[in-house]
Coordinates of C-alpha atoms in Angstrom, one line a residue:
X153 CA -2.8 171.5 180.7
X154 CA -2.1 167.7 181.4
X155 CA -1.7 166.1 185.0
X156 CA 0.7 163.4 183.9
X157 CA 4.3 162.9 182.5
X158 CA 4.8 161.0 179.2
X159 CA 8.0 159.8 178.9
X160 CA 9.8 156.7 177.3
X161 CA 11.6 153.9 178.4
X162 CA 13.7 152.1 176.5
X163 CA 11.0 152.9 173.9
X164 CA 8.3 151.8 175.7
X165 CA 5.8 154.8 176.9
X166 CA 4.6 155.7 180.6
X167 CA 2.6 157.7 181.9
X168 CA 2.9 159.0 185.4
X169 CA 1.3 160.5 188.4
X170 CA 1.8 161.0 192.0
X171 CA 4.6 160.1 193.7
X172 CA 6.3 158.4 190.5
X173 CA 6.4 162.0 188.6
X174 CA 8.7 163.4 191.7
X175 CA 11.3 159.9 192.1
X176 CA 14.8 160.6 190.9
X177 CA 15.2 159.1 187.5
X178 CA 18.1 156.3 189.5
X179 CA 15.1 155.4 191.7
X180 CA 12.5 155.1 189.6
X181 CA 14.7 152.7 186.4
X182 CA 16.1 150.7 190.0
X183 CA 13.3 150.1 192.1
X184 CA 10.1 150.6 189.6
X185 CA 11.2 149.3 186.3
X186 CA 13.5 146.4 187.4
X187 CA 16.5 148.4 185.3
X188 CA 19.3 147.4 188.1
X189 CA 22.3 148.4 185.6
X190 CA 22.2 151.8 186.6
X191 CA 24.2 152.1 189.3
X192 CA 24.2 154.9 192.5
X193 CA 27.0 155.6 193.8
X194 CA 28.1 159.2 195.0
X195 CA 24.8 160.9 194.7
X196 CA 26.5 164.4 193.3
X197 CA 26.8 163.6 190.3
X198 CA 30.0 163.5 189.9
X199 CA 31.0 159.6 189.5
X200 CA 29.0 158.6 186.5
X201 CA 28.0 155.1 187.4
X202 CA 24.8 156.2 186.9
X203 CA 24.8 157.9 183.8
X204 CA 22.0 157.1 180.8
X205 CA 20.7 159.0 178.2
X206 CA 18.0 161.2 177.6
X207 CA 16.7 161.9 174.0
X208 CA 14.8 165.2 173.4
X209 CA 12.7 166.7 170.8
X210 CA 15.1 168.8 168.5
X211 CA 13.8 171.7 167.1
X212 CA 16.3 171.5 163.9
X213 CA 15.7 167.7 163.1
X214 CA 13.2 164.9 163.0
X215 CA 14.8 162.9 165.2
X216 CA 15.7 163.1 168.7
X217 CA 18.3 164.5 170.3
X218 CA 21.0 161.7 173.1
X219 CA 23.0 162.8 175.7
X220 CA 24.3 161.7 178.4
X221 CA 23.2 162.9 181.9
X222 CA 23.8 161.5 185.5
X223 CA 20.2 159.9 186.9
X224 CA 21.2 160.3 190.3
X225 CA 20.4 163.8 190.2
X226 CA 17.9 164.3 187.9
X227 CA 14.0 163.6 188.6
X228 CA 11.3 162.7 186.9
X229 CA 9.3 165.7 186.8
X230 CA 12.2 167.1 184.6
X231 CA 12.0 164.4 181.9
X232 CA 8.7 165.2 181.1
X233 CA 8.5 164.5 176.7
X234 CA 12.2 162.8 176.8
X235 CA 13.1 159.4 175.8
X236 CA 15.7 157.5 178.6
X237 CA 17.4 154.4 177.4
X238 CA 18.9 152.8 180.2
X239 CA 22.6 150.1 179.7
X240 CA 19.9 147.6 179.3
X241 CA 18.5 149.3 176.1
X242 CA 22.0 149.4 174.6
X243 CA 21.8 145.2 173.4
X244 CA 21.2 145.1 169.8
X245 CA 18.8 142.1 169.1
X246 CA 19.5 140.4 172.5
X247 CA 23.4 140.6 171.6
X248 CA 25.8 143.2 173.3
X249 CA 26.2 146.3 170.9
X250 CA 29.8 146.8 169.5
X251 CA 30.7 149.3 172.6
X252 CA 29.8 146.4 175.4
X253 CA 31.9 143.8 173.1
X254 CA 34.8 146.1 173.1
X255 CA 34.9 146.5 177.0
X256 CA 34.5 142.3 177.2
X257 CA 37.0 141.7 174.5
X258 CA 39.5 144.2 175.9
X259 CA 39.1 143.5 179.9
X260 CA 37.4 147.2 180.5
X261 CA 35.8 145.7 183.5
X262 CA 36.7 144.0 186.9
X263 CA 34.3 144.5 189.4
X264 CA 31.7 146.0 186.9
X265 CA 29.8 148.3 189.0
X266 CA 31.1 151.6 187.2
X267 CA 30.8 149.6 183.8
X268 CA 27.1 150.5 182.7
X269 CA 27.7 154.5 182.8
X270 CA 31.1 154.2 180.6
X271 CA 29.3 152.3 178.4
X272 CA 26.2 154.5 178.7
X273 CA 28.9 157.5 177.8
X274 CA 30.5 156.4 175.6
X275 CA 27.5 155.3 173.2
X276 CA 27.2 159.1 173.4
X277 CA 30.2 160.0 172.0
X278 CA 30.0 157.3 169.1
X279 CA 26.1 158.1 168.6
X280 CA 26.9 161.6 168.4
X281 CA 30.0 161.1 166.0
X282 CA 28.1 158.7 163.2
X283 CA 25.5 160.7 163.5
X284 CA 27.1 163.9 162.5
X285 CA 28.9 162.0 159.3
X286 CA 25.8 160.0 158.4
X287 CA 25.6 156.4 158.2
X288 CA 29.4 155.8 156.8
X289 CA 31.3 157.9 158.7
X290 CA 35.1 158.6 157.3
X291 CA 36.7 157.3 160.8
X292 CA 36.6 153.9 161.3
X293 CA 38.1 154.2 165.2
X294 CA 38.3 156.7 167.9
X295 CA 41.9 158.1 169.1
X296 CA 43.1 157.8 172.8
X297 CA 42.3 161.7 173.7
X298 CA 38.6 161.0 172.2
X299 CA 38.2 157.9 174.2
X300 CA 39.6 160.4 177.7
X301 CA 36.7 163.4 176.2
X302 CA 34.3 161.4 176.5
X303 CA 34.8 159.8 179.6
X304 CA 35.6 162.6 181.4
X305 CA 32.7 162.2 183.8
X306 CA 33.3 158.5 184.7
X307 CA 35.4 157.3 187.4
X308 CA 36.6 153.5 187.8
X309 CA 38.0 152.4 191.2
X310 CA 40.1 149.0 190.3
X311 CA 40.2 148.4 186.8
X312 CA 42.6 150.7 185.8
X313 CA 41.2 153.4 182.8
X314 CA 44.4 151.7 180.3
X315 CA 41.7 148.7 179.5
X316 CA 38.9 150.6 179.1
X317 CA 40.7 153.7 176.9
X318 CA 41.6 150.6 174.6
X319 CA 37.9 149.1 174.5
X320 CA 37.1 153.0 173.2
X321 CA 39.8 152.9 170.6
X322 CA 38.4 148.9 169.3
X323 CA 35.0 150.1 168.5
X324 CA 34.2 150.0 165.2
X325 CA 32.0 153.4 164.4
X326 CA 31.1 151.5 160.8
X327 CA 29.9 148.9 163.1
X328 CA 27.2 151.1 165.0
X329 CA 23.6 151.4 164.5
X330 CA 22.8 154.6 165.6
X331 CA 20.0 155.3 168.7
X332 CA 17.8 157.4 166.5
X333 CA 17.8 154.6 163.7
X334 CA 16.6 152.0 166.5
X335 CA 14.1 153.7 168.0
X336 CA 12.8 157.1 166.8
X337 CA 9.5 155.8 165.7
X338 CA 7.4 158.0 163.8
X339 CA 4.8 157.4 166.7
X340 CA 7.1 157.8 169.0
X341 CA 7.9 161.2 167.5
X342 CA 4.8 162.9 167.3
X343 CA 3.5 161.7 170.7
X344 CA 6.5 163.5 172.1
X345 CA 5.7 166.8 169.8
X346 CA 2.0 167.0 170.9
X347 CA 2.4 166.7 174.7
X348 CA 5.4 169.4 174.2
X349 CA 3.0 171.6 173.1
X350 CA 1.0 171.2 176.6
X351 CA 2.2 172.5 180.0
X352 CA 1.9 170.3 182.7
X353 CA 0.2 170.9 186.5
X354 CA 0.4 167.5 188.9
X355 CA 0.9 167.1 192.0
X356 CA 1.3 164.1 194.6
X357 CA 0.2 164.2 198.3
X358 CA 2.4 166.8 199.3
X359 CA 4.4 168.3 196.4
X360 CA 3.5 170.2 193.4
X361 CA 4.9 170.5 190.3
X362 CA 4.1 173.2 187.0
X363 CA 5.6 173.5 183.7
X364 CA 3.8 175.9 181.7
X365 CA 4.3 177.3 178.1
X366 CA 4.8 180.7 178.9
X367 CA 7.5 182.7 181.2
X368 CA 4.5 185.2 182.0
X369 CA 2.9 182.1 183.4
X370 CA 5.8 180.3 185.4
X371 CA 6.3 184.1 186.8
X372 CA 2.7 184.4 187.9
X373 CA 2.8 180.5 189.7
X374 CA 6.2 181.9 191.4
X375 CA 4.5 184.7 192.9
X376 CA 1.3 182.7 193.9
X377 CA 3.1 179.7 195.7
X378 CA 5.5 180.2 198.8
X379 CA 8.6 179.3 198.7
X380 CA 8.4 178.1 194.9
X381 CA 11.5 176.4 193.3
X382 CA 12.9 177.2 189.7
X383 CA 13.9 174.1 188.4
X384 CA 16.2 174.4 186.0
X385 CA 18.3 170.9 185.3
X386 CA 19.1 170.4 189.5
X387 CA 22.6 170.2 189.3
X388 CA 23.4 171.8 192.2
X389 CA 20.0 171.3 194.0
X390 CA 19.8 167.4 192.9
X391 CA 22.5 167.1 195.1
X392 CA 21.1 169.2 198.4
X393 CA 18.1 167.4 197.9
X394 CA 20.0 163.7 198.1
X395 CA 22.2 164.8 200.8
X396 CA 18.7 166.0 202.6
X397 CA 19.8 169.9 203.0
X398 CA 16.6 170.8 200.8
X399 CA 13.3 169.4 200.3
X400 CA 11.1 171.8 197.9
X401 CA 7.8 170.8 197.3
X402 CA 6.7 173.6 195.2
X403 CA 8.6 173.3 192.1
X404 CA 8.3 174.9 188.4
X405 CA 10.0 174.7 185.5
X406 CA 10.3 176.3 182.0
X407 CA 10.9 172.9 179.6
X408 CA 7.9 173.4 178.2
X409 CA 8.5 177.4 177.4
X410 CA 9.3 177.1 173.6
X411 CA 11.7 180.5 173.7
X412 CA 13.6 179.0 176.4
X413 CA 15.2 176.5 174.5
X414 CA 16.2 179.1 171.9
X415 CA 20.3 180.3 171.2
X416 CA 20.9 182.9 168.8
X417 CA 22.9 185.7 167.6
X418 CA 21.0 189.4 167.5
X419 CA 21.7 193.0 167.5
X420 CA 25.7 191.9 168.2
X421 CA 24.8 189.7 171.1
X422 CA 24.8 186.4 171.9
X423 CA 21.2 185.3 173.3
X424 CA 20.9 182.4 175.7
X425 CA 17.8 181.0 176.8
X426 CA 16.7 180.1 180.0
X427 CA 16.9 176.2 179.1
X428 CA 19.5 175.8 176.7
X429 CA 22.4 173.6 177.8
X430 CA 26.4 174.4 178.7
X431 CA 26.9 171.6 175.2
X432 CA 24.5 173.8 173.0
X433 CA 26.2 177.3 174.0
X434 CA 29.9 175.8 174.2
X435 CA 29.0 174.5 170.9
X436 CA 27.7 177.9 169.5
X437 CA 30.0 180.2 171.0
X438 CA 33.0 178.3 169.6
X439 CA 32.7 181.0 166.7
X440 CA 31.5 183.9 168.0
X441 CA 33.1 183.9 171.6
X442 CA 36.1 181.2 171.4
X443 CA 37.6 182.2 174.7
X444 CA 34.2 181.5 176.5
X445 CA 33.7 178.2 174.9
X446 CA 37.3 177.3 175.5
X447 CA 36.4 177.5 179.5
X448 CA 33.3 175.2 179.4
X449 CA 35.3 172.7 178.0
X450 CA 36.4 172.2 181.9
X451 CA 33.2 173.5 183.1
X452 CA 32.2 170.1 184.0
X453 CA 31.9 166.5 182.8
X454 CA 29.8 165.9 179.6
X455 CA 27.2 164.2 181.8
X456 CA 26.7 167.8 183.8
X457 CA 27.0 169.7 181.0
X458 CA 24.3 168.3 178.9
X459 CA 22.0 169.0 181.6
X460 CA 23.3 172.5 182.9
X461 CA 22.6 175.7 182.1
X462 CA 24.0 178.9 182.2
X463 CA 20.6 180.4 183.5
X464 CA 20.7 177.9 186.2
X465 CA 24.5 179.1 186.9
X466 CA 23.7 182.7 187.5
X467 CA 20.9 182.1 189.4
X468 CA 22.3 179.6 191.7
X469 CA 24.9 182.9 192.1
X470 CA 27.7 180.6 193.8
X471 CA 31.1 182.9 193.9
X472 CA 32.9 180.7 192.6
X473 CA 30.3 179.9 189.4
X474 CA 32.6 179.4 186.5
X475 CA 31.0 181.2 183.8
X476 CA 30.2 185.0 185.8
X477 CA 33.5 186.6 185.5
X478 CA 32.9 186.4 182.3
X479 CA 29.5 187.6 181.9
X480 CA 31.3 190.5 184.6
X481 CA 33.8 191.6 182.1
X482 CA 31.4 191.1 178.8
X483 CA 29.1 193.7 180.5
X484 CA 26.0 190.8 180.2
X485 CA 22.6 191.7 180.8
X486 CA 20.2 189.5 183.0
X487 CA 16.6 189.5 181.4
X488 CA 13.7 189.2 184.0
X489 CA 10.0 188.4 182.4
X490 CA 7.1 188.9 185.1
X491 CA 3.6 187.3 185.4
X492 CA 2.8 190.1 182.8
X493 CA 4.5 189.4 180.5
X494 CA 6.8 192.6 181.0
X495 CA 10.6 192.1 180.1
X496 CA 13.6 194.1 181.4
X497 CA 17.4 194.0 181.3
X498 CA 19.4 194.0 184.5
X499 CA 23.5 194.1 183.8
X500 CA 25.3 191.1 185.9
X501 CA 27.6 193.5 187.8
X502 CA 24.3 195.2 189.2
X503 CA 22.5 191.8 189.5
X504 CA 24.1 190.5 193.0
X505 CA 22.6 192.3 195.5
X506 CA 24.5 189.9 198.3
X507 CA 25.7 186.4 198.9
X508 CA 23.6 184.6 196.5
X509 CA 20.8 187.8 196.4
X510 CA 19.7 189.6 193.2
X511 CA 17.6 192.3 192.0
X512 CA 15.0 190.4 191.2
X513 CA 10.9 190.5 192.1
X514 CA 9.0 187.5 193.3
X515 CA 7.0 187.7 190.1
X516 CA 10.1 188.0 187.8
X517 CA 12.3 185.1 186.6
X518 CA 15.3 184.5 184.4
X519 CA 14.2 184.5 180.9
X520 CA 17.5 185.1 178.4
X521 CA 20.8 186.2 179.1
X522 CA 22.4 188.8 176.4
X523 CA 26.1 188.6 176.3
X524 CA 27.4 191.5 173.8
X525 CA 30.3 189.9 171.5
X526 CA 33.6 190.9 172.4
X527 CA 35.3 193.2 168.9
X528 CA 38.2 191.6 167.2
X529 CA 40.4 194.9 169.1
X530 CA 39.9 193.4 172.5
X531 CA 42.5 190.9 174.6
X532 CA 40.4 188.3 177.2
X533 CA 41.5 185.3 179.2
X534 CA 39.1 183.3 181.1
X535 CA 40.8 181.3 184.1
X536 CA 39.7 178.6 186.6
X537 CA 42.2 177.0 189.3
X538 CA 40.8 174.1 190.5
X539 CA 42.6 171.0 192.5
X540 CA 41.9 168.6 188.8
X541 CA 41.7 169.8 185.5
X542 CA 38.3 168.6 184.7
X543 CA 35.3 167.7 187.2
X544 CA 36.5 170.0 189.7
X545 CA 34.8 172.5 191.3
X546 CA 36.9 176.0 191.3
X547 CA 39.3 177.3 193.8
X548 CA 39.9 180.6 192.5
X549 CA 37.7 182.1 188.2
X550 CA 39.0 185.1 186.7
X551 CA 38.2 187.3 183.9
X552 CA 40.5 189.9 181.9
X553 CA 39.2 191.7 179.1
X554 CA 41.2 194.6 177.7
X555 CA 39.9 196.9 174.8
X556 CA 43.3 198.1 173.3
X557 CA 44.0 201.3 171.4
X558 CA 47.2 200.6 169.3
X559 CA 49.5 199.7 172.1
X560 CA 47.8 201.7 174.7
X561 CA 45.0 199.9 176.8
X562 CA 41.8 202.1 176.2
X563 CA 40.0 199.9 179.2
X564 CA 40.1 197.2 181.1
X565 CA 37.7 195.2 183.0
X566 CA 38.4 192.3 185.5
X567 CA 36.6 190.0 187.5
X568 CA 37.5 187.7 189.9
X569 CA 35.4 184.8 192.0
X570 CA 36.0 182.8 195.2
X571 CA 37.7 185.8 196.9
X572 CA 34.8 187.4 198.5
X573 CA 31.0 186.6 199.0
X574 CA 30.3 187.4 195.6
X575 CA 32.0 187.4 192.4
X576 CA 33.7 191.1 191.7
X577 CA 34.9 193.4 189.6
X578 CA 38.4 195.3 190.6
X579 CA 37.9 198.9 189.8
X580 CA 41.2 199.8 191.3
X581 CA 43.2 197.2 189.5
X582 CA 41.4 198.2 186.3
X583 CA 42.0 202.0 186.6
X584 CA 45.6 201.4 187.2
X585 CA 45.6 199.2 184.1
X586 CA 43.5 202.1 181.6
X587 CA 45.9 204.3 179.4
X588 CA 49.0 201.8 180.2
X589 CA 51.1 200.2 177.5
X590 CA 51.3 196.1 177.6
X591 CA 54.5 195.5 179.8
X592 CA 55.5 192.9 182.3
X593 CA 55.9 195.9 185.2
X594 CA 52.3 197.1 184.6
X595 CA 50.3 194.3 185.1
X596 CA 53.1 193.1 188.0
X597 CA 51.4 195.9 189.7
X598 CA 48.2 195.4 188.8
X599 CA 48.1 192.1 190.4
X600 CA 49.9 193.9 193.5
X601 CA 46.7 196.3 193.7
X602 CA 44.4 193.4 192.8
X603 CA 45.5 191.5 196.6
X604 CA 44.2 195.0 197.9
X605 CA 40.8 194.5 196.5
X606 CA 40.2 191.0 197.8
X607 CA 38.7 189.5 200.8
X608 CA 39.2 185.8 200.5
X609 CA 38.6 183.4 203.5
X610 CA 40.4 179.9 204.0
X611 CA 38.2 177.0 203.4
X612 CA 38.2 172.9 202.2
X613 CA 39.4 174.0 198.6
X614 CA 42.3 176.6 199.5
X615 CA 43.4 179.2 201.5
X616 CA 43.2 182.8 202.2
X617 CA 46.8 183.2 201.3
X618 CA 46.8 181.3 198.5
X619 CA 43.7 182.9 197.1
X620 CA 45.6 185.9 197.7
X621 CA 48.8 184.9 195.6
X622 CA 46.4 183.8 192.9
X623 CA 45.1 187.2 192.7
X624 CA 48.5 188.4 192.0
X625 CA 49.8 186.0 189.7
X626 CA 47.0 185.6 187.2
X627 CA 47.8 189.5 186.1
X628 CA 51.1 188.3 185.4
X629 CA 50.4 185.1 183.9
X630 CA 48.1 186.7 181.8
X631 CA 50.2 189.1 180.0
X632 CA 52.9 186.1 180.0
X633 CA 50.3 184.2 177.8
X634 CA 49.4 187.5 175.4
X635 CA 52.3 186.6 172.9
X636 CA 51.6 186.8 169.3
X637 CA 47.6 187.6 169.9
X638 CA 49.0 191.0 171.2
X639 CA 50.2 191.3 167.1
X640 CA 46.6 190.3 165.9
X641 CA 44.9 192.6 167.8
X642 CA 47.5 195.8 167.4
X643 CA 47.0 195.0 163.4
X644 CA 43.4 195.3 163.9

């Protein structure tokens, strides 16, 4: 156990104590390390001026691992064994890098503040890209709608996005040298690897931090510290803690538990970790559960989702969580490990005790989540309203999962969130539904009996009466979108 933080900048090592292991990551490249191209601007997250990426230890390669994330809510304590390069670790040689020369050849910048975090995400994309097709990648330039992906978590106030989407389109991927060719030393590397292996115990003057190599032993520190916070990747408590609605100063986190950070498929489940990332699982479930994957491409911007985790979503047990109607209708189980070491499986629907309780001891934490694999003779739509299409926060999530017998529906399970304190399950609308054939009157009344089962209230996002109509009209739009899947899965 180690009472310090090794992490790299711009591939230069630190080491840190005190107060400098608990600064936002913003903070501490602004005001400690001179780095004034990351910007702060909105403090949630959501704007992406001060995006910069993280590199982490890959279990499946030698080299690390970039992403973008947003430094305004992420701290330092949770970067423990990463590499961060910063806009100002982008130059090549003292020269701008063939991203930066696009944005100045093809005006992507007026008054520049936002300009560090496109850059900074959009070296993601291309990193990621000539990466995956190896040092002479087959695509010279990106399209228009790869450009938009990737900058879905930046927002520009006066340049216009037109400039910039063509500075995306004029770099040349042949051009790049890739982040892990610059500087993944072989020191570097197995620094990083060693000090993984260690958990980590510091503290400053008034705040403590643990990241142990065990769940048994993050459960026991939970249990031994008042009011103890489970850091997963602060996402949503980043921004309560910048907005001053929570100050923890007992924290823990499970970064340094290697069997958190695992994703597989076993016994006809799909089983998630308690630290792998919305990008890892949308990227692994795009085989094995496409409708799930398909929703987290809107979960959130890239930035968020390379931090997030699904773990930290159930836990955070918001109604209006994007990815728990699912794991409602897929019947997933919740595993809890305790300070012994003891493991047991909790399904989701009996999870929720309350408005944002659970079923849940203060020695037991969220280890993995197991997520049975829907069978090729099942129908499922995943929905979430929201005021934009992407970086929104949802107005109305819903789940429908039918198991179909021929033409008959042998069961059905629905879910809905943001009408109620809690995300729910319909058991009125979904006995209606059982032993029906597929027709437009059914599920017409099925989203009549689904306004029954609702309690929605009116707040910033929507109101009670349109949460209402939404309940009614997903039903119907859903069986408006079966078309020829219905085929598929009757031929089954």
């Amino acid at each position: 156990m180690r009472d310090y933080l090794l992490v790299y900048i711009n591939g230069k090592e630190h080491q840190l104590k005190g107060d400098q292991a608990f600064m936002r990551l913003s903070d501490f490249l602004r005001y400690d390390q001179g780095l004034t191209g990351t910007k702060v601007v909105c403090e949630e997250g959501d704007c992406g001026a001060c995006t910069i990426l993280r590199g982490s230890l890959n279990p499946d390669s030698d080299q690390l691992h970039y992403e973008s994330i947003n430094s305004c809510i992420t701290f330092m304590s949770l970067l423990d064994c990463t590499h961060i390069i910063s806009v100002e670790g982008l130059s090549e040689n003292g020269s701008l890098n063939p991203i930066q020369q696009a944005m100045v050849e093809n005006h992507g910048t007026q008054c520049g503040f936002c300009t560090p975090g496109f850059v900074c995400a959009m070296t993601e994309y291309v990193n990621h890209r000539v990466c995956q097709r190896g040092s002479a990648p087959e695509e010279q330039f990106l399209d228009a709608q790869q450009v938009r992906n990737a900058l879905t978590g930046n927002l520009c106030r006066c340049t216009g996005y037109a400039p910039i989407i063509n500075a995306g389109q004029a770099i040349d991927l042949q051009a790049f040298s890739t982040l892990q060719q610059r500087y993944d030393t072989p020191e570097m590397l197995a620094k990083l690897n060693d000090h993984q292996q260690m958990g980590v115990h510091l503290q400053s003057k008034n705040r403590i931090f643990y990241a142990p190599i065990s769940f048994a032993q993050a459960a026991a520190f939970k249990a031994s510290e008042d009011n103890c916070s489970v850091f997963s990747s602060a996402t949503d408590l980043g921004v309560l803690i910048n907005k001053g609605r929570a100050k923890p100063v007992v924290m823990t986190s499970l970064s340094h538990v290697p069997e958190a950070h695992e994703v597989k498929e076993q016994e006809g489940h799909v089983v998630v970790g308690a630290r792998i990332s919305l990008t890892h699982l949308e990227n692994f479930c795009r085989s094995r559960i496409p409708e799930f994957s398909r929703l987290m491409r809107i979960f959130a911007s890239p930035q968020i989702k390379n931090k997030g985790t699904l773990v930290g979503n159930i836990a955070n047990g918001s109604p209006i969580a994007d990815t728990l109607p699912f794991l409602f209708v897929a019947e997933a189980e919740i595993e809890l490990t305790n300070s012994d070491g003891v493991e047991r499986r909790v399904n989701i629907n009996d999870f929720y005790t309350g408005y944002k309780q659970m079923d849940m001891a203060e020695d037991e934490l969220i280890s993995r989540v197991w997520i049975p694999i829907p069978g090729k003779s099942e129908l499922m739509r995943l929905y979430k309203v929201s005021n934009r299409k992407d970086l929104d926060i949802s107005t109305f999530t819903a789940a429908i999962r039918l198991k179909m017998d021929g033409q008959q529906i042998q069961s059905a399970s629905v879910a809905y969130g943001g009408v109620g304190p809690n995300v729910i399950r319909l058991p009125k609308t979904e006995a209606l539904l059982q032993g029906k054939t597929l027709a437009a009157d059914v599920f017409q009344a099925a989203g009549e009996q689904a306004r029954q089962e609702i309690t929605p209230i009116s707040d910033v996002r929507a109101s009670a009466d349109y949460r209402f109509q939404l309940a009614e009209n997903i039903l119907r739009k859903f069986y408006a979108e079966l078309g020829e899947t219905v085929e598929e899965v009757m031929s089954v």
